[in-house]
Amino acid sequence: MIRTVLTEIGIFLIPFAVYALFLAATRSGLFARSSWPVTIVSRLALVAVALVIAGLIGLAQFSGGGPDSTYVPAHIENGKFVPGTER
């Protein structure tokens, strides 16, 4: 669960990191307040939210077992731990 949350946070930060790299490459003052106007930050936030939504849809669509699979929970057989599987 924490891996999924951290992945989505990372995906959210991608547009801001790309813009920061752009500012660094153009030597426009990465930490200058004038380099981060509200319009640019709001557009970056909208793109970030769209990326997160796309990531969540992709995660829901392409992860997990198939529609006809059956989950067998973790159990102990002959004194040994057998992890859960999907069959």
XYZ file of N, CA, C and O in Angstrom:
348
model
N 0.822 -1.196 0.000
C 0.000 0.000 0.000
C 0.864 1.258 0.000
O 0.591 2.193 -0.736
N 1.907 1.276 0.841
C 2.750 2.467 0.915
C 3.496 2.681 -0.400
O 3.720 3.819 -0.817
N 3.855 1.591 -1.082
C 4.536 1.718 -2.367
C 3.629 2.394 -3.384
O 4.069 3.253 -4.154
N 2.364 2.047 -3.391
C 1.404 2.660 -4.312
C 1.254 4.145 -4.023
O 1.245 4.963 -4.940
N 1.159 4.502 -2.759
C 1.007 5.910 -2.376
C 2.253 6.699 -2.762
O 2.163 7.785 -3.335
N 3.432 6.158 -2.469
C 4.666 6.856 -2.816
C 4.837 6.973 -4.322
O 5.351 7.986 -4.817
N 4.402 5.968 -5.070
C 4.465 6.038 -6.527
C 3.580 7.160 -7.044
O 3.991 7.939 -7.913
N 2.386 7.269 -6.521
C 1.470 8.331 -6.967
C 1.980 9.713 -6.568
O 1.815 10.674 -7.325
N 2.599 9.827 -5.406
C 3.197 11.109 -5.013
C 4.334 11.464 -5.967
O 4.474 12.611 -6.402
N 5.144 10.464 -6.317
C 6.224 10.690 -7.285
C 5.690 11.110 -8.639
O 6.238 12.023 -9.278
N 4.618 10.473 -9.085
C 4.006 10.850 -10.359
C 3.480 12.284 -10.286
O 3.601 13.045 -11.247
N 2.915 12.668 -9.150
C 2.411 14.029 -8.990
C 3.543 15.055 -9.090
O 3.360 16.149 -9.630
N 4.723 14.715 -8.590
C 5.831 15.666 -8.560
C 6.579 15.781 -9.887
O 7.386 16.696 -10.058
N 6.322 14.876 -10.838
C 7.047 14.881 -12.112
C 6.946 16.219 -12.855
O 7.976 16.761 -13.272
N 5.767 16.800 -13.076
C 5.716 18.077 -13.809
C 6.502 19.198 -13.129
O 7.149 20.006 -13.795
N 6.478 19.233 -11.808
C 7.221 20.263 -11.086
C 8.729 20.058 -11.235
O 9.479 21.019 -11.386
N 9.160 18.815 -11.215
C 10.588 18.515 -11.397
C 11.038 18.867 -12.810
O 12.134 19.416 -13.000
N 10.211 18.573 -13.801
C 10.559 18.911 -15.186
C 10.659 20.423 -15.345
O 11.591 20.930 -15.984
N 9.742 21.162 -14.767
C 9.784 22.623 -14.845
C 11.016 23.161 -14.116
O 11.679 24.091 -14.589
N 11.346 22.579 -12.972
C 12.541 23.004 -12.236
C 13.801 22.720 -13.063
O 14.727 23.545 -13.088
N 13.847 21.578 -13.743
C 14.987 21.290 -14.617
C 15.046 22.287 -15.771
O 16.137 22.715 -16.179
N 13.904 22.652 -16.313
C 13.855 23.664 -17.366
C 14.414 24.994 -16.866
O 15.208 25.655 -17.547
N 13.992 25.402 -15.670
C 14.490 26.654 -15.108
C 15.989 26.589 -14.864
O 16.716 27.560 -15.116
N 16.476 25.454 -14.386
C 17.906 25.303 -14.137
C 18.693 25.327 -15.449
O 19.773 25.913 -15.525
N 18.137 24.700 -16.485
C 18.831 24.655 -17.772
C 18.882 26.027 -18.436
O 19.862 26.355 -19.114
N 17.853 26.820 -18.246
C 17.825 28.153 -18.861
C 18.414 29.218 -17.940
O 18.434 30.392 -18.314
N 18.849 28.815 -16.780
C 19.441 29.731 -15.787
C 18.496 30.900 -15.490
O 18.901 32.052 -15.455
N 17.232 30.569 -15.277
C 16.209 31.587 -15.054
C 15.937 31.871 -13.585
O 14.956 32.509 -13.260
N 16.759 31.392 -12.711
C 16.522 31.629 -11.291
C 15.547 30.626 -10.728
O 14.359 30.910 -10.600
N 16.056 29.459 -10.438
C 15.214 28.352 -9.969
C 14.459 28.712 -8.698
O 13.290 28.367 -8.544
N 15.112 29.442 -7.798
C 14.485 29.758 -6.513
C 13.881 31.161 -6.482
O 13.399 31.599 -5.440
N 13.882 31.837 -7.616
C 13.281 33.178 -7.672
C 11.759 33.048 -7.667
O 11.186 32.213 -8.360
N 11.137 33.883 -6.889
C 9.677 33.840 -6.786
C 9.015 34.157 -8.125
O 7.943 33.641 -8.438
N 9.656 34.980 -8.934
C 9.081 35.353 -10.224
C 9.104 34.210 -11.236
O 8.398 34.252 -12.241
N 9.904 33.172 -10.988
C 9.956 32.016 -11.891
C 8.806 31.043 -11.660
O 8.619 30.115 -12.444
N 8.073 31.224 -10.585
C 6.970 30.321 -10.225
C 5.660 31.092 -10.083
O 5.045 31.104 -9.004
N 5.177 31.724 -11.151
C 3.903 32.457 -11.039
C 2.738 31.496 -10.802
O 2.810 30.307 -11.097
N 1.671 32.043 -10.284
C 0.501 31.243 -9.923
C -0.066 30.510 -11.141
O -0.495 29.353 -11.039
N -0.063 31.153 -12.294
C -0.619 30.498 -13.488
C 0.184 29.260 -13.876
O -0.395 28.234 -14.215
N 1.498 29.361 -13.809
C 2.345 28.212 -14.148
C 2.160 27.099 -13.125
O 2.010 25.923 -13.480
N 2.147 27.444 -11.861
C 1.991 26.432 -10.807
C 0.625 25.763 -10.907
O 0.511 24.543 -10.741
N -0.418 26.529 -11.226
C -1.746 25.914 -11.348
C -1.808 24.988 -12.563
O -2.421 23.925 -12.495
N -1.171 25.368 -13.661
C -1.126 24.476 -14.821
C -0.328 23.208 -14.519
O -0.718 22.111 -14.926
N 0.780 23.366 -13.813
C 1.562 22.189 -13.420
C 0.747 21.271 -12.508
O 0.804 20.045 -12.626
N -0.019 21.873 -11.611
C -0.859 21.079 -10.708
C -1.949 20.335 -11.484
O -2.240 19.164 -11.184
N -2.546 20.976 -12.485
C -3.567 20.302 -13.299
C -2.969 19.133 -14.076
O -3.560 18.050 -14.151
N -1.786 19.339 -14.648
C -1.119 18.249 -15.358
C -0.765 17.126 -14.382
O -0.929 15.941 -14.691
N -0.310 17.501 -13.176
C 0.042 16.497 -12.176
C -1.174 15.675 -11.761
O -1.088 14.447 -11.637
N -2.301 16.324 -11.563
C -3.531 15.605 -11.188
C -3.965 14.679 -12.320
O -4.381 13.533 -12.076
N -3.838 15.143 -13.567
C -4.189 14.284 -14.699
C -3.268 13.059 -14.767
O -3.720 11.942 -15.044
N -1.983 13.257 -14.492
C -1.058 12.115 -14.471
C -1.389 11.135 -13.352
O -1.314 9.911 -13.541
N -1.747 11.649 -12.193
C -2.109 10.774 -11.073
C -3.369 9.980 -11.401
O -3.440 8.772 -11.142
N -4.353 10.629 -12.003
C -5.584 9.926 -12.375
C -5.270 8.839 -13.401
O -5.756 7.710 -13.288
N -4.446 9.168 -14.391
C -4.052 8.164 -15.383
C -3.287 7.011 -14.727
O -3.488 5.842 -15.075
N -2.443 7.338 -13.766
C -1.703 6.293 -13.049
C -2.614 5.392 -12.238
O -2.434 4.175 -12.203
N -3.601 5.977 -11.582
C -4.538 5.169 -10.798
C -5.399 4.284 -11.690
O -5.672 3.132 -11.350
N -5.813 4.819 -12.838
C -6.591 4.004 -13.777
C -5.733 2.866 -14.314
O -6.187 1.719 -14.395
N -4.493 3.168 -14.660
C -3.586 2.119 -15.132
C -3.323 1.064 -14.070
O -3.273 -0.133 -14.364
N -3.157 1.499 -12.841
C -2.940 0.556 -11.747
C -4.147 -0.355 -11.561
O -4.010 -1.568 -11.397
N -5.333 0.221 -11.607
C -6.549 -0.576 -11.435
C -6.758 -1.526 -12.608
O -7.230 -2.653 -12.434
N -6.398 -1.080 -13.800
C -6.641 -1.882 -14.994
C -5.645 -3.027 -15.158
O -6.009 -4.127 -15.558
N -4.382 -2.768 -14.861
C -3.333 -3.725 -15.209
C -2.697 -4.444 -14.031
O -1.756 -5.209 -14.225
N -3.147 -4.231 -12.819
C -2.576 -4.953 -11.686
C -3.608 -5.926 -11.128
O -4.786 -5.846 -11.430
N -3.137 -6.817 -10.308
C -4.043 -7.783 -9.702
C -4.232 -9.010 -10.566
O -3.614 -9.170 -11.615
N -5.073 -9.876 -10.126
C -5.336 -11.116 -10.841
C -6.355 -10.936 -11.942
O -6.986 -9.897 -12.084
N -6.491 -11.973 -12.715
C -7.472 -11.950 -13.792
C -8.885 -12.008 -13.260
O -9.124 -12.317 -12.085
N -9.858 -11.755 -14.117
C -11.245 -11.728 -13.655
C -11.755 -13.099 -13.202
O -12.679 -13.180 -12.400
N -11.167 -14.177 -13.697
C -11.622 -15.512 -13.316
C -10.719 -16.169 -12.278
O -10.868 -17.358 -11.995
N -9.769 -15.415 -11.716
C -8.840 -16.012 -10.765
C -9.467 -16.111 -9.375
O -10.398 -15.385 -9.034
N -8.938 -17.015 -8.589
C -9.393 -17.218 -7.216
C -8.207 -17.004 -6.291
O -7.135 -17.557 -6.507
N -8.388 -16.201 -5.258
C -7.327 -15.918 -4.307
C -7.272 -17.023 -3.262
O -8.284 -17.376 -2.653
N -6.083 -17.568 -3.064
C -5.842 -18.551 -2.010
C -5.002 -17.841 -0.956
O -3.853 -17.477 -1.218
N -5.548 -17.599 0.242
C -4.814 -16.834 1.245
C -3.577 -17.575 1.756
O -3.447 -18.786 1.592
N -2.688 -16.810 2.371
C -1.490 -17.406 2.961
C -1.900 -18.393 4.047
O -2.876 -18.194 4.763
N -1.140 -19.477 4.130
C -1.445 -20.496 5.131
C -0.169 -21.264 5.455
O 0.877 -21.049 4.856
N -0.281 -22.169 6.399
C 0.857 -22.986 6.809
C 0.576 -24.424 6.418
O -0.470 -24.981 6.761
N 1.518 -25.019 5.669
C 1.446 -26.429 5.288
C 2.678 -27.141 5.802
O 3.802 -26.726 5.511
N 2.476 -28.202 6.552
C 3.576 -28.998 7.097
C 4.588 -28.136 7.848
O 5.798 -28.331 7.747
N 4.105 -27.140 8.577
C 4.967 -26.291 9.367
C 5.692 -25.208 8.585
O 6.526 -24.512 9.124
N 5.396 -25.054 7.301
C 6.045 -24.040 6.484
C 5.014 -23.031 5.988
O 3.887 -23.380 5.655
N 5.428 -21.795 5.935
C 4.569 -20.691 5.495
C 4.456 -20.725 3.969
O 5.448 -20.734 3.263
N 3.227 -20.725 3.480
C 2.969 -20.678 2.042
C 2.271 -19.348 1.761
O 1.181 -19.091 2.271
N 2.910 -18.435 0.964
C 2.293 -17.135 0.713
C 1.015 -17.254 -0.102
O 0.795 -18.253 -0.798
N 0.200 -16.228 -0.032
C -1.048 -16.207 -0.794
C -0.780 -16.137 -2.293
O 0.198 -15.543 -2.739
N -1.640 -16.764 -3.065
C -1.503 -16.780 -4.524
C -2.867 -16.591 -5.176
O -3.903 -16.697 -4.521
N -2.834 -16.348 -6.450
C -4.066 -16.303 -7.243
C -4.011 -17.432 -8.247
O -3.024 -17.619 -8.939
N -5.068 -18.205 -8.317
C -5.101 -19.356 -9.242
C -6.160 -19.154 -10.268
O -7.148 -18.586 -10.107
